[in-house]
Amino acid sequence: MIRIATFIFVLVALFSVNLVSQVIDVQPGYGTLNDAIIANGGDKTYKLQAGGWYGLSEILEIYTPITIIGTPTTAGQMPAMIQTGSNPSGITFSNMFTVGADFTLRNVYLVNADLNNSYGPIVIQQTNPARIVFDYVTIDPACGWMFHNLAAGSGNLHITNCLFMRHSSEATGIYDYPFIDGGSTEGYDTLYVENSTFVDMGFSFYIAMVSFQRGAEGPDHFVWFNHNSFIFGKSDLLNSYYTNSTFFTNNLMYEWNIMPFTNDFGLWFLNYGDEGPHNTRTCL
């Protein structure tokens, strides 16, 4: 019995040490987060210092599960800040994160503009099925194009307790880019948005392939918007959505759809005719 108990204790101790070893403390600075992830790989939690600045030296590529968290802030202190960068030619990175595996970001401040004050086009470029969680994240500015571009694979996106500001660098005109783009034929298994605030949004908050474009993969399975605030938006909330279940409850919208479309605008309306049925557009 003593041997069994000792064996169990050793296993628990080893397991605990393994869990502790998965947390990597990252010092602030230019490229330090990139270097830490390259050196230590996935299946790790990377802890950033509150008030610290983390400049990206290149796009963060995530192909094994990764969690990035900021330490708690004190009164008057900024969260850990991650800022996009630019290549040697001065061109702003096309996106901050290329995601092909589960990714969690919590308690950080993202700046999707480089040190030359040029907006980054995209925050997340998703290339494979993955579960992406943004919790207690502030982004300002959010993006020149899209926050999440679901380019391939099934999407599972969770946005909770966040503040996202300044989507799109277009100063005039209505058409720019959607904030969340479900462009993959697989669409979203889950799109979950709760207890978050979105200020100064562009063309559409969410756009997806319409029914005739999806084919056998079918519609998004579950779309949830609850207890959010949408403040100042050019046009529609849901554009060309195609879902099994959509819930929109307890949300505040102020000055949304300030530049509504006419019925003659392009392929998103029934009178376009060349691309199939498009009776899927709404501003809730």
mmCIF file of C-alpha atoms in Angstrom:
data_model
loop_
_atom_site.group_PDB
_atom_site.id
_atom_site.type_symbol
_atom_site.label_atom_id
_atom_site.label_comp_id
_atom_site.label_asym_id
_atom_site.label_seq_id
_atom_site.Cartn_x
_atom_site.Cartn_y
_atom_site.Cartn_z
ATOM 1 C CA MET A 1 0.000 0.000 0.000
ATOM 2 C CA ILE A 2 2.826 2.387 0.879
ATOM 3 C CA ARG A 3 4.503 1.671 -2.480
ATOM 4 C CA ILE A 4 1.265 2.339 -4.376
ATOM 5 C CA ALA A 5 0.712 5.585 -2.480
ATOM 6 C CA THR A 6 4.296 6.677 -3.155
ATOM 7 C CA PHE A 7 3.921 5.823 -6.842
ATOM 8 C CA ILE A 8 0.712 7.875 -7.100
ATOM 9 C CA PHE A 9 2.375 10.799 -5.293
ATOM 10 C CA VAL A 10 5.308 10.753 -7.711
ATOM 11 C CA LEU A 11 2.946 10.704 -10.703
ATOM 12 C CA VAL A 12 0.962 13.639 -9.346
ATOM 13 C CA ALA A 13 4.166 15.565 -8.590
ATOM 14 C CA LEU A 14 5.531 14.953 -12.069
ATOM 15 C CA PHE A 15 2.232 15.976 -13.627
ATOM 16 C CA SER A 16 2.160 19.161 -11.549
ATOM 17 C CA VAL A 17 5.719 20.056 -12.541
ATOM 18 C CA ASN A 18 4.770 19.498 -16.182
ATOM 19 C CA LEU A 19 1.816 21.845 -15.844
ATOM 20 C CA VAL A 20 3.961 24.532 -14.248
ATOM 21 C CA SER A 21 6.610 24.182 -16.959
ATOM 22 C CA GLN A 22 4.023 25.018 -19.631
ATOM 23 C CA VAL A 23 3.867 28.674 -18.520
ATOM 24 C CA ILE A 24 6.534 30.766 -20.233
ATOM 25 C CA ASP A 25 7.219 34.275 -18.890
ATOM 26 C CA VAL A 26 7.986 36.619 -21.773
ATOM 27 C CA GLN A 27 9.894 39.850 -21.211
ATOM 28 C CA PRO A 28 8.635 42.989 -22.985
ATOM 29 C CA GLY A 29 10.407 44.216 -26.081
ATOM 30 C CA TYR A 30 10.601 43.987 -29.837
ATOM 31 C CA GLY A 31 10.326 40.426 -31.119
ATOM 32 C CA THR A 32 10.464 38.815 -27.675
ATOM 33 C CA LEU A 33 7.074 37.121 -28.086
ATOM 34 C CA ASN A 34 8.049 35.801 -31.522
ATOM 35 C CA ASP A 35 11.334 34.489 -30.153
ATOM 36 C CA ALA A 36 9.689 32.832 -27.166
ATOM 37 C CA ILE A 37 7.155 30.965 -29.286
ATOM 38 C CA ILE A 38 9.790 29.864 -31.790
ATOM 39 C CA ALA A 39 12.017 28.602 -28.975
ATOM 40 C CA ASN A 40 9.347 26.839 -26.914
ATOM 41 C CA GLY A 41 6.669 25.860 -29.416
ATOM 42 C CA GLY A 42 3.025 25.070 -28.874
ATOM 43 C CA ASP A 43 1.030 23.493 -26.070
ATOM 44 C CA LYS A 44 2.324 26.320 -23.877
ATOM 45 C CA THR A 45 0.925 29.342 -22.090
ATOM 46 C CA TYR A 46 2.888 32.554 -22.715
ATOM 47 C CA LYS A 47 2.528 35.111 -19.929
ATOM 48 C CA LEU A 48 3.040 38.802 -20.725
ATOM 49 C CA GLN A 49 3.735 41.557 -18.219
ATOM 50 C CA ALA A 50 1.033 44.129 -17.551
ATOM 51 C CA GLY A 51 2.173 47.502 -18.869
ATOM 52 C CA GLY A 52 4.757 45.883 -21.135
ATOM 53 C CA TRP A 53 5.069 46.500 -24.891
ATOM 54 C CA TYR A 54 5.521 43.515 -27.202
ATOM 55 C CA GLY A 55 6.324 44.512 -30.767
ATOM 56 C CA LEU A 56 5.948 41.776 -33.363
ATOM 57 C CA SER A 57 9.038 41.166 -35.480
ATOM 58 C CA GLU A 58 7.010 38.967 -37.840
ATOM 59 C CA ILE A 59 3.529 37.492 -38.129
ATOM 60 C CA LEU A 60 2.855 35.040 -35.306
ATOM 61 C CA GLU A 61 2.179 31.621 -36.848
ATOM 62 C CA ILE A 62 0.198 29.253 -34.625
ATOM 63 C CA TYR A 63 0.028 25.649 -35.798
ATOM 64 C CA THR A 64 -0.015 23.974 -32.369
ATOM 65 C CA PRO A 65 -2.287 25.081 -29.496
ATOM 66 C CA ILE A 66 -1.113 28.265 -27.786
ATOM 67 C CA THR A 67 -2.459 30.511 -25.030
ATOM 68 C CA ILE A 68 -1.237 34.085 -24.509
ATOM 69 C CA ILE A 69 -2.291 35.857 -21.317
ATOM 70 C CA GLY A 70 -1.476 39.173 -19.744
ATOM 71 C CA THR A 71 -0.873 39.450 -16.029
ATOM 72 C CA PRO A 72 -3.517 41.351 -14.021
ATOM 73 C CA THR A 73 -3.219 45.120 -14.057
ATOM 74 C CA THR A 74 -3.053 47.474 -11.098
ATOM 75 C CA ALA A 75 -4.936 50.779 -10.827
ATOM 76 C CA GLY A 76 -4.060 53.011 -13.773
ATOM 77 C CA GLN A 77 -1.900 50.398 -15.474
ATOM 78 C CA MET A 78 -2.292 49.363 -19.107
ATOM 79 C CA PRO A 79 -2.609 45.682 -20.004
ATOM 80 C CA ALA A 80 0.235 44.012 -21.841
ATOM 81 C CA MET A 81 0.300 45.459 -25.354
ATOM 82 C CA ILE A 82 0.998 43.533 -28.558
ATOM 83 C CA GLN A 83 1.619 45.718 -31.606
ATOM 84 C CA THR A 84 1.909 44.653 -35.215
ATOM 85 C CA GLY A 85 5.028 45.463 -37.208
ATOM 86 C CA SER A 86 6.307 45.915 -40.727
ATOM 87 C CA ASN A 87 8.755 44.171 -43.027
ATOM 88 C CA PRO A 88 12.162 45.612 -43.995
ATOM 89 C CA SER A 89 10.501 47.471 -46.879
ATOM 90 C CA GLY A 90 8.218 49.259 -44.442
ATOM 91 C CA ILE A 91 5.066 47.376 -45.477
ATOM 92 C CA THR A 92 2.771 46.626 -42.549
ATOM 93 C CA PHE A 93 2.256 42.927 -41.834
ATOM 94 C CA SER A 94 -0.792 41.562 -43.646
ATOM 95 C CA ASN A 95 -2.081 40.073 -40.383
ATOM 96 C CA MET A 96 -1.022 39.723 -36.761
ATOM 97 C CA PHE A 97 -1.787 36.013 -36.286
ATOM 98 C CA THR A 98 -1.922 33.138 -38.762
ATOM 99 C CA VAL A 99 -3.927 30.473 -36.953
ATOM 100 C CA GLY A 100 -4.101 26.797 -37.790
ATOM 101 C CA ALA A 101 -4.622 25.413 -34.257
ATOM 102 C CA ASP A 102 -6.467 26.337 -31.064
ATOM 103 C CA PHE A 103 -5.559 29.827 -29.894
ATOM 104 C CA THR A 104 -6.565 31.722 -26.737
ATOM 105 C CA LEU A 105 -5.748 35.379 -26.067
ATOM 106 C CA ARG A 106 -6.713 36.886 -22.733
ATOM 107 C CA ASN A 107 -6.203 40.175 -20.877
ATOM 108 C CA VAL A 108 -4.097 41.957 -23.491
ATOM 109 C CA TYR A 109 -4.276 45.119 -25.601
ATOM 110 C CA LEU A 110 -3.721 44.759 -29.349
ATOM 111 C CA VAL A 111 -2.592 47.600 -31.583
ATOM 112 C CA ASN A 112 -3.058 46.652 -35.221
ATOM 113 C CA ALA A 113 -1.080 49.589 -36.566
ATOM 114 C CA ASP A 114 2.690 49.722 -36.906
ATOM 115 C CA LEU A 115 5.073 52.355 -35.564
ATOM 116 C CA ASN A 116 4.559 54.349 -38.780
ATOM 117 C CA ASN A 117 0.853 54.580 -37.907
ATOM 118 C CA SER A 118 -0.212 52.355 -40.811
ATOM 119 C CA TYR A 119 -3.202 50.093 -40.148
ATOM 120 C CA GLY A 120 -2.695 46.350 -40.344
ATOM 121 C CA PRO A 121 -5.205 44.762 -42.729
ATOM 122 C CA ILE A 122 -6.177 41.653 -40.697
ATOM 123 C CA VAL A 123 -5.864 40.470 -37.085
ATOM 124 C CA ILE A 124 -6.510 36.720 -37.525
ATOM 125 C CA GLN A 125 -5.973 34.775 -40.736
ATOM 126 C CA GLN A 126 -7.362 31.278 -40.084
ATOM 127 C CA THR A 127 -6.021 28.510 -42.309
ATOM 128 C CA ASN A 128 -7.242 25.306 -40.592
ATOM 129 C CA PRO A 129 -10.062 24.263 -38.243
ATOM 130 C CA ALA A 130 -9.402 25.794 -34.820
ATOM 131 C CA ARG A 131 -11.054 27.115 -31.685
ATOM 132 C CA ILE A 132 -10.162 30.775 -31.188
ATOM 133 C CA VAL A 133 -10.961 32.580 -27.933
ATOM 134 C CA PHE A 134 -10.521 36.314 -27.302
ATOM 135 C CA ASP A 135 -11.406 37.171 -23.695
ATOM 136 C CA TYR A 136 -10.843 40.541 -22.015
ATOM 137 C CA VAL A 137 -9.025 41.837 -25.086
ATOM 138 C CA THR A 138 -8.982 45.457 -26.239
ATOM 139 C CA ILE A 139 -8.068 46.270 -29.842
ATOM 140 C CA ASP A 140 -7.495 49.830 -31.045
ATOM 141 C CA PRO A 141 -7.246 50.241 -33.940
ATOM 142 C CA ALA A 142 -8.794 46.903 -34.850
ATOM 143 C CA CYS A 143 -7.947 46.541 -38.502
ATOM 144 C CA GLY A 144 -7.946 48.102 -41.920
ATOM 145 C CA TRP A 145 -9.763 45.091 -43.383
ATOM 146 C CA MET A 146 -10.938 42.255 -41.148
ATOM 147 C CA PHE A 147 -10.656 41.075 -37.567
ATOM 148 C CA HIS A 148 -11.151 37.396 -38.458
ATOM 149 C CA ASN A 149 -10.739 36.019 -41.955
ATOM 150 C CA LEU A 150 -11.941 32.407 -41.990
ATOM 151 C CA ALA A 151 -10.048 31.456 -45.129
ATOM 152 C CA ALA A 152 -10.159 27.665 -44.674
ATOM 153 C CA GLY A 153 -11.539 25.091 -42.298
ATOM 154 C CA SER A 154 -14.359 25.241 -39.790
ATOM 155 C CA GLY A 155 -14.550 28.285 -37.557
ATOM 156 C CA ASN A 156 -15.093 28.228 -33.804
ATOM 157 C CA LEU A 157 -14.725 31.849 -32.692
ATOM 158 C CA HIS A 158 -15.497 33.152 -29.190
ATOM 159 C CA ILE A 159 -15.353 36.874 -28.350
ATOM 160 C CA THR A 160 -16.181 37.665 -24.714
ATOM 161 C CA ASN A 161 -15.660 40.693 -22.461
ATOM 162 C CA CYS A 162 -13.821 42.596 -25.196
ATOM 163 C CA LEU A 163 -13.605 46.138 -26.519
ATOM 164 C CA PHE A 164 -12.825 46.514 -30.228
ATOM 165 C CA MET A 165 -12.533 49.969 -31.781
ATOM 166 C CA ARG A 166 -11.877 51.493 -35.209
ATOM 167 C CA HIS A 167 -12.482 48.888 -37.868
ATOM 168 C CA SER A 168 -11.608 49.898 -41.422
ATOM 169 C CA SER A 169 -9.416 52.737 -42.541
ATOM 170 C CA GLU A 170 -11.953 53.889 -45.116
ATOM 171 C CA ALA A 171 -12.898 57.484 -44.360
ATOM 172 C CA THR A 172 -15.521 57.823 -47.106
ATOM 173 C CA GLY A 173 -17.765 55.515 -49.057
ATOM 174 C CA ILE A 174 -19.704 52.574 -47.741
ATOM 175 C CA TYR A 175 -17.933 49.516 -49.067
ATOM 176 C CA ASP A 176 -14.753 48.447 -47.356
ATOM 177 C CA TYR A 177 -14.463 45.090 -45.556
ATOM 178 C CA PRO A 178 -16.437 42.971 -43.088
ATOM 179 C CA PHE A 179 -15.205 42.704 -39.520
ATOM 180 C CA ILE A 180 -15.755 38.927 -39.390
ATOM 181 C CA ASP A 181 -15.533 37.130 -42.725
ATOM 182 C CA GLY A 182 -16.828 33.540 -42.855
ATOM 183 C CA GLY A 183 -15.421 32.916 -46.300
ATOM 184 C CA SER A 184 -14.630 29.228 -45.820
ATOM 185 C CA THR A 185 -17.021 26.754 -47.417
ATOM 186 C CA GLU A 186 -17.222 24.980 -44.049
ATOM 187 C CA GLY A 187 -18.341 28.157 -42.288
ATOM 188 C CA TYR A 188 -18.636 28.501 -38.526
ATOM 189 C CA ASP A 189 -19.440 25.661 -36.232
ATOM 190 C CA THR A 190 -19.767 28.331 -33.519
ATOM 191 C CA LEU A 191 -19.654 32.122 -33.602
ATOM 192 C CA TYR A 192 -20.110 33.289 -30.012
ATOM 193 C CA VAL A 193 -20.065 37.002 -29.141
ATOM 194 C CA GLU A 194 -21.024 38.076 -25.621
ATOM 195 C CA ASN A 195 -20.581 40.974 -23.204
ATOM 196 C CA SER A 196 -18.422 42.960 -25.640
ATOM 197 C CA THR A 197 -18.424 46.453 -27.138
ATOM 198 C CA PHE A 198 -17.714 47.387 -30.747
ATOM 199 C CA VAL A 199 -17.159 51.033 -31.653
ATOM 200 C CA ASP A 200 -16.750 52.561 -35.106
ATOM 201 C CA MET A 201 -17.284 49.537 -37.318
ATOM 202 C CA GLY A 202 -17.091 49.482 -41.096
ATOM 203 C CA PHE A 203 -19.139 47.906 -43.886
ATOM 204 C CA SER A 204 -20.539 44.770 -42.235
ATOM 205 C CA PHE A 205 -19.942 43.171 -38.877
ATOM 206 C CA TYR A 206 -20.363 39.603 -40.116
ATOM 207 C CA ILE A 207 -20.498 38.305 -43.662
ATOM 208 C CA ALA A 208 -20.561 34.720 -44.867
ATOM 209 C CA MET A 209 -20.958 32.744 -48.032
ATOM 210 C CA VAL A 210 -24.622 32.454 -48.917
ATOM 211 C CA SER A 211 -26.436 29.174 -49.315
ATOM 212 C CA PHE A 212 -25.663 28.384 -52.940
ATOM 213 C CA GLN A 213 -21.941 28.976 -52.325
ATOM 214 C CA ARG A 214 -21.644 26.625 -49.343
ATOM 215 C CA GLY A 215 -22.540 23.397 -51.096
ATOM 216 C CA ALA A 216 -22.604 20.141 -49.133
ATOM 217 C CA GLU A 217 -20.974 21.650 -46.014
ATOM 218 C CA GLY A 218 -24.179 23.524 -45.266
ATOM 219 C CA PRO A 219 -24.813 26.540 -43.060
ATOM 220 C CA ASP A 220 -23.127 27.905 -39.953
ATOM 221 C CA HIS A 221 -24.327 25.821 -37.033
ATOM 222 C CA PHE A 222 -24.599 28.231 -34.120
ATOM 223 C CA VAL A 223 -24.400 32.048 -34.073
ATOM 224 C CA TRP A 224 -24.841 33.813 -30.717
ATOM 225 C CA PHE A 225 -24.875 37.557 -29.957
ATOM 226 C CA ASN A 226 -25.838 38.372 -26.359
ATOM 227 C CA HIS A 227 -25.376 41.410 -24.121
ATOM 228 C CA ASN A 228 -23.168 43.424 -26.489
ATOM 229 C CA SER A 229 -23.014 47.077 -27.505
ATOM 230 C CA PHE A 230 -22.662 48.088 -31.161
ATOM 231 C CA ILE A 231 -21.884 51.790 -31.470
ATOM 232 C CA PHE A 232 -21.421 53.608 -34.768
ATOM 233 C CA GLY A 233 -21.489 51.266 -37.745
ATOM 234 C CA LYS A 234 -21.604 52.062 -41.433
ATOM 235 C CA SER A 235 -24.045 49.451 -42.552
ATOM 236 C CA ASP A 236 -25.363 46.034 -41.618
ATOM 237 C CA LEU A 237 -24.779 43.662 -38.754
ATOM 238 C CA LEU A 238 -25.308 40.342 -40.520
ATOM 239 C CA ASN A 239 -24.625 40.241 -44.235
ATOM 240 C CA SER A 240 -25.471 37.177 -46.340
ATOM 241 C CA TYR A 241 -25.662 34.934 -43.314
ATOM 242 C CA TYR A 242 -26.706 31.284 -43.632
ATOM 243 C CA THR A 243 -27.191 29.496 -40.322
ATOM 244 C CA ASN A 244 -29.024 26.696 -38.560
ATOM 245 C CA SER A 245 -29.447 28.745 -35.376
ATOM 246 C CA THR A 246 -28.986 32.480 -34.848
ATOM 247 C CA PHE A 247 -29.628 34.208 -31.506
ATOM 248 C CA PHE A 248 -29.510 37.983 -31.041
ATOM 249 C CA THR A 249 -30.573 38.971 -27.536
ATOM 250 C CA ASN A 250 -30.099 41.794 -25.013
ATOM 251 C CA ASN A 251 -27.907 43.911 -27.311
ATOM 252 C CA LEU A 252 -27.608 47.683 -27.540
ATOM 253 C CA MET A 253 -27.219 49.291 -30.976
ATOM 254 C CA TYR A 254 -26.536 53.023 -31.243
ATOM 255 C CA GLU A 255 -26.126 54.860 -34.552
ATOM 256 C CA TRP A 256 -25.777 51.607 -36.437
ATOM 257 C CA ASN A 257 -26.551 51.377 -40.148
ATOM 258 C CA ILE A 258 -25.757 55.065 -40.551
ATOM 259 C CA MET A 259 -25.062 54.575 -44.282
ATOM 260 C CA PRO A 260 -27.750 52.101 -45.413
ATOM 261 C CA PHE A 261 -27.534 50.494 -48.833
ATOM 262 C CA THR A 262 -30.007 51.063 -51.619
ATOM 263 C CA ASN A 263 -31.681 48.098 -53.274
ATOM 264 C CA ASP A 264 -29.455 48.492 -56.314
ATOM 265 C CA PHE A 265 -26.156 47.809 -54.634
ATOM 266 C CA GLY A 266 -24.394 44.949 -56.355
ATOM 267 C CA LEU A 267 -24.731 41.226 -55.920
ATOM 268 C CA TRP A 268 -26.135 41.215 -52.375
ATOM 269 C CA PHE A 269 -29.643 42.036 -53.528
ATOM 270 C CA LEU A 270 -32.251 40.076 -55.438
ATOM 271 C CA ASN A 271 -32.252 42.323 -58.510
ATOM 272 C CA TYR A 272 -28.617 41.493 -59.285
ATOM 273 C CA GLY A 273 -29.654 38.132 -60.672
ATOM 274 C CA ASP A 274 -26.395 36.667 -61.966
ATOM 275 C CA GLU A 275 -25.129 34.936 -58.821
ATOM 276 C CA GLY A 276 -28.226 33.124 -57.597
ATOM 277 C CA PRO A 277 -30.639 33.886 -54.741
ATOM 278 C CA HIS A 278 -29.439 36.427 -52.190
ATOM 279 C CA ASN A 279 -32.424 36.943 -49.953
ATOM 280 C CA THR A 280 -30.222 36.564 -46.909
ATOM 281 C CA ARG A 281 -29.304 40.086 -45.885
ATOM 282 C CA THR A 282 -30.435 41.941 -42.826
ATOM 283 C CA CYS A 283 -29.572 44.577 -40.292
ATOM 284 C CA LEU A 284 -31.131 43.353 -37.066
#
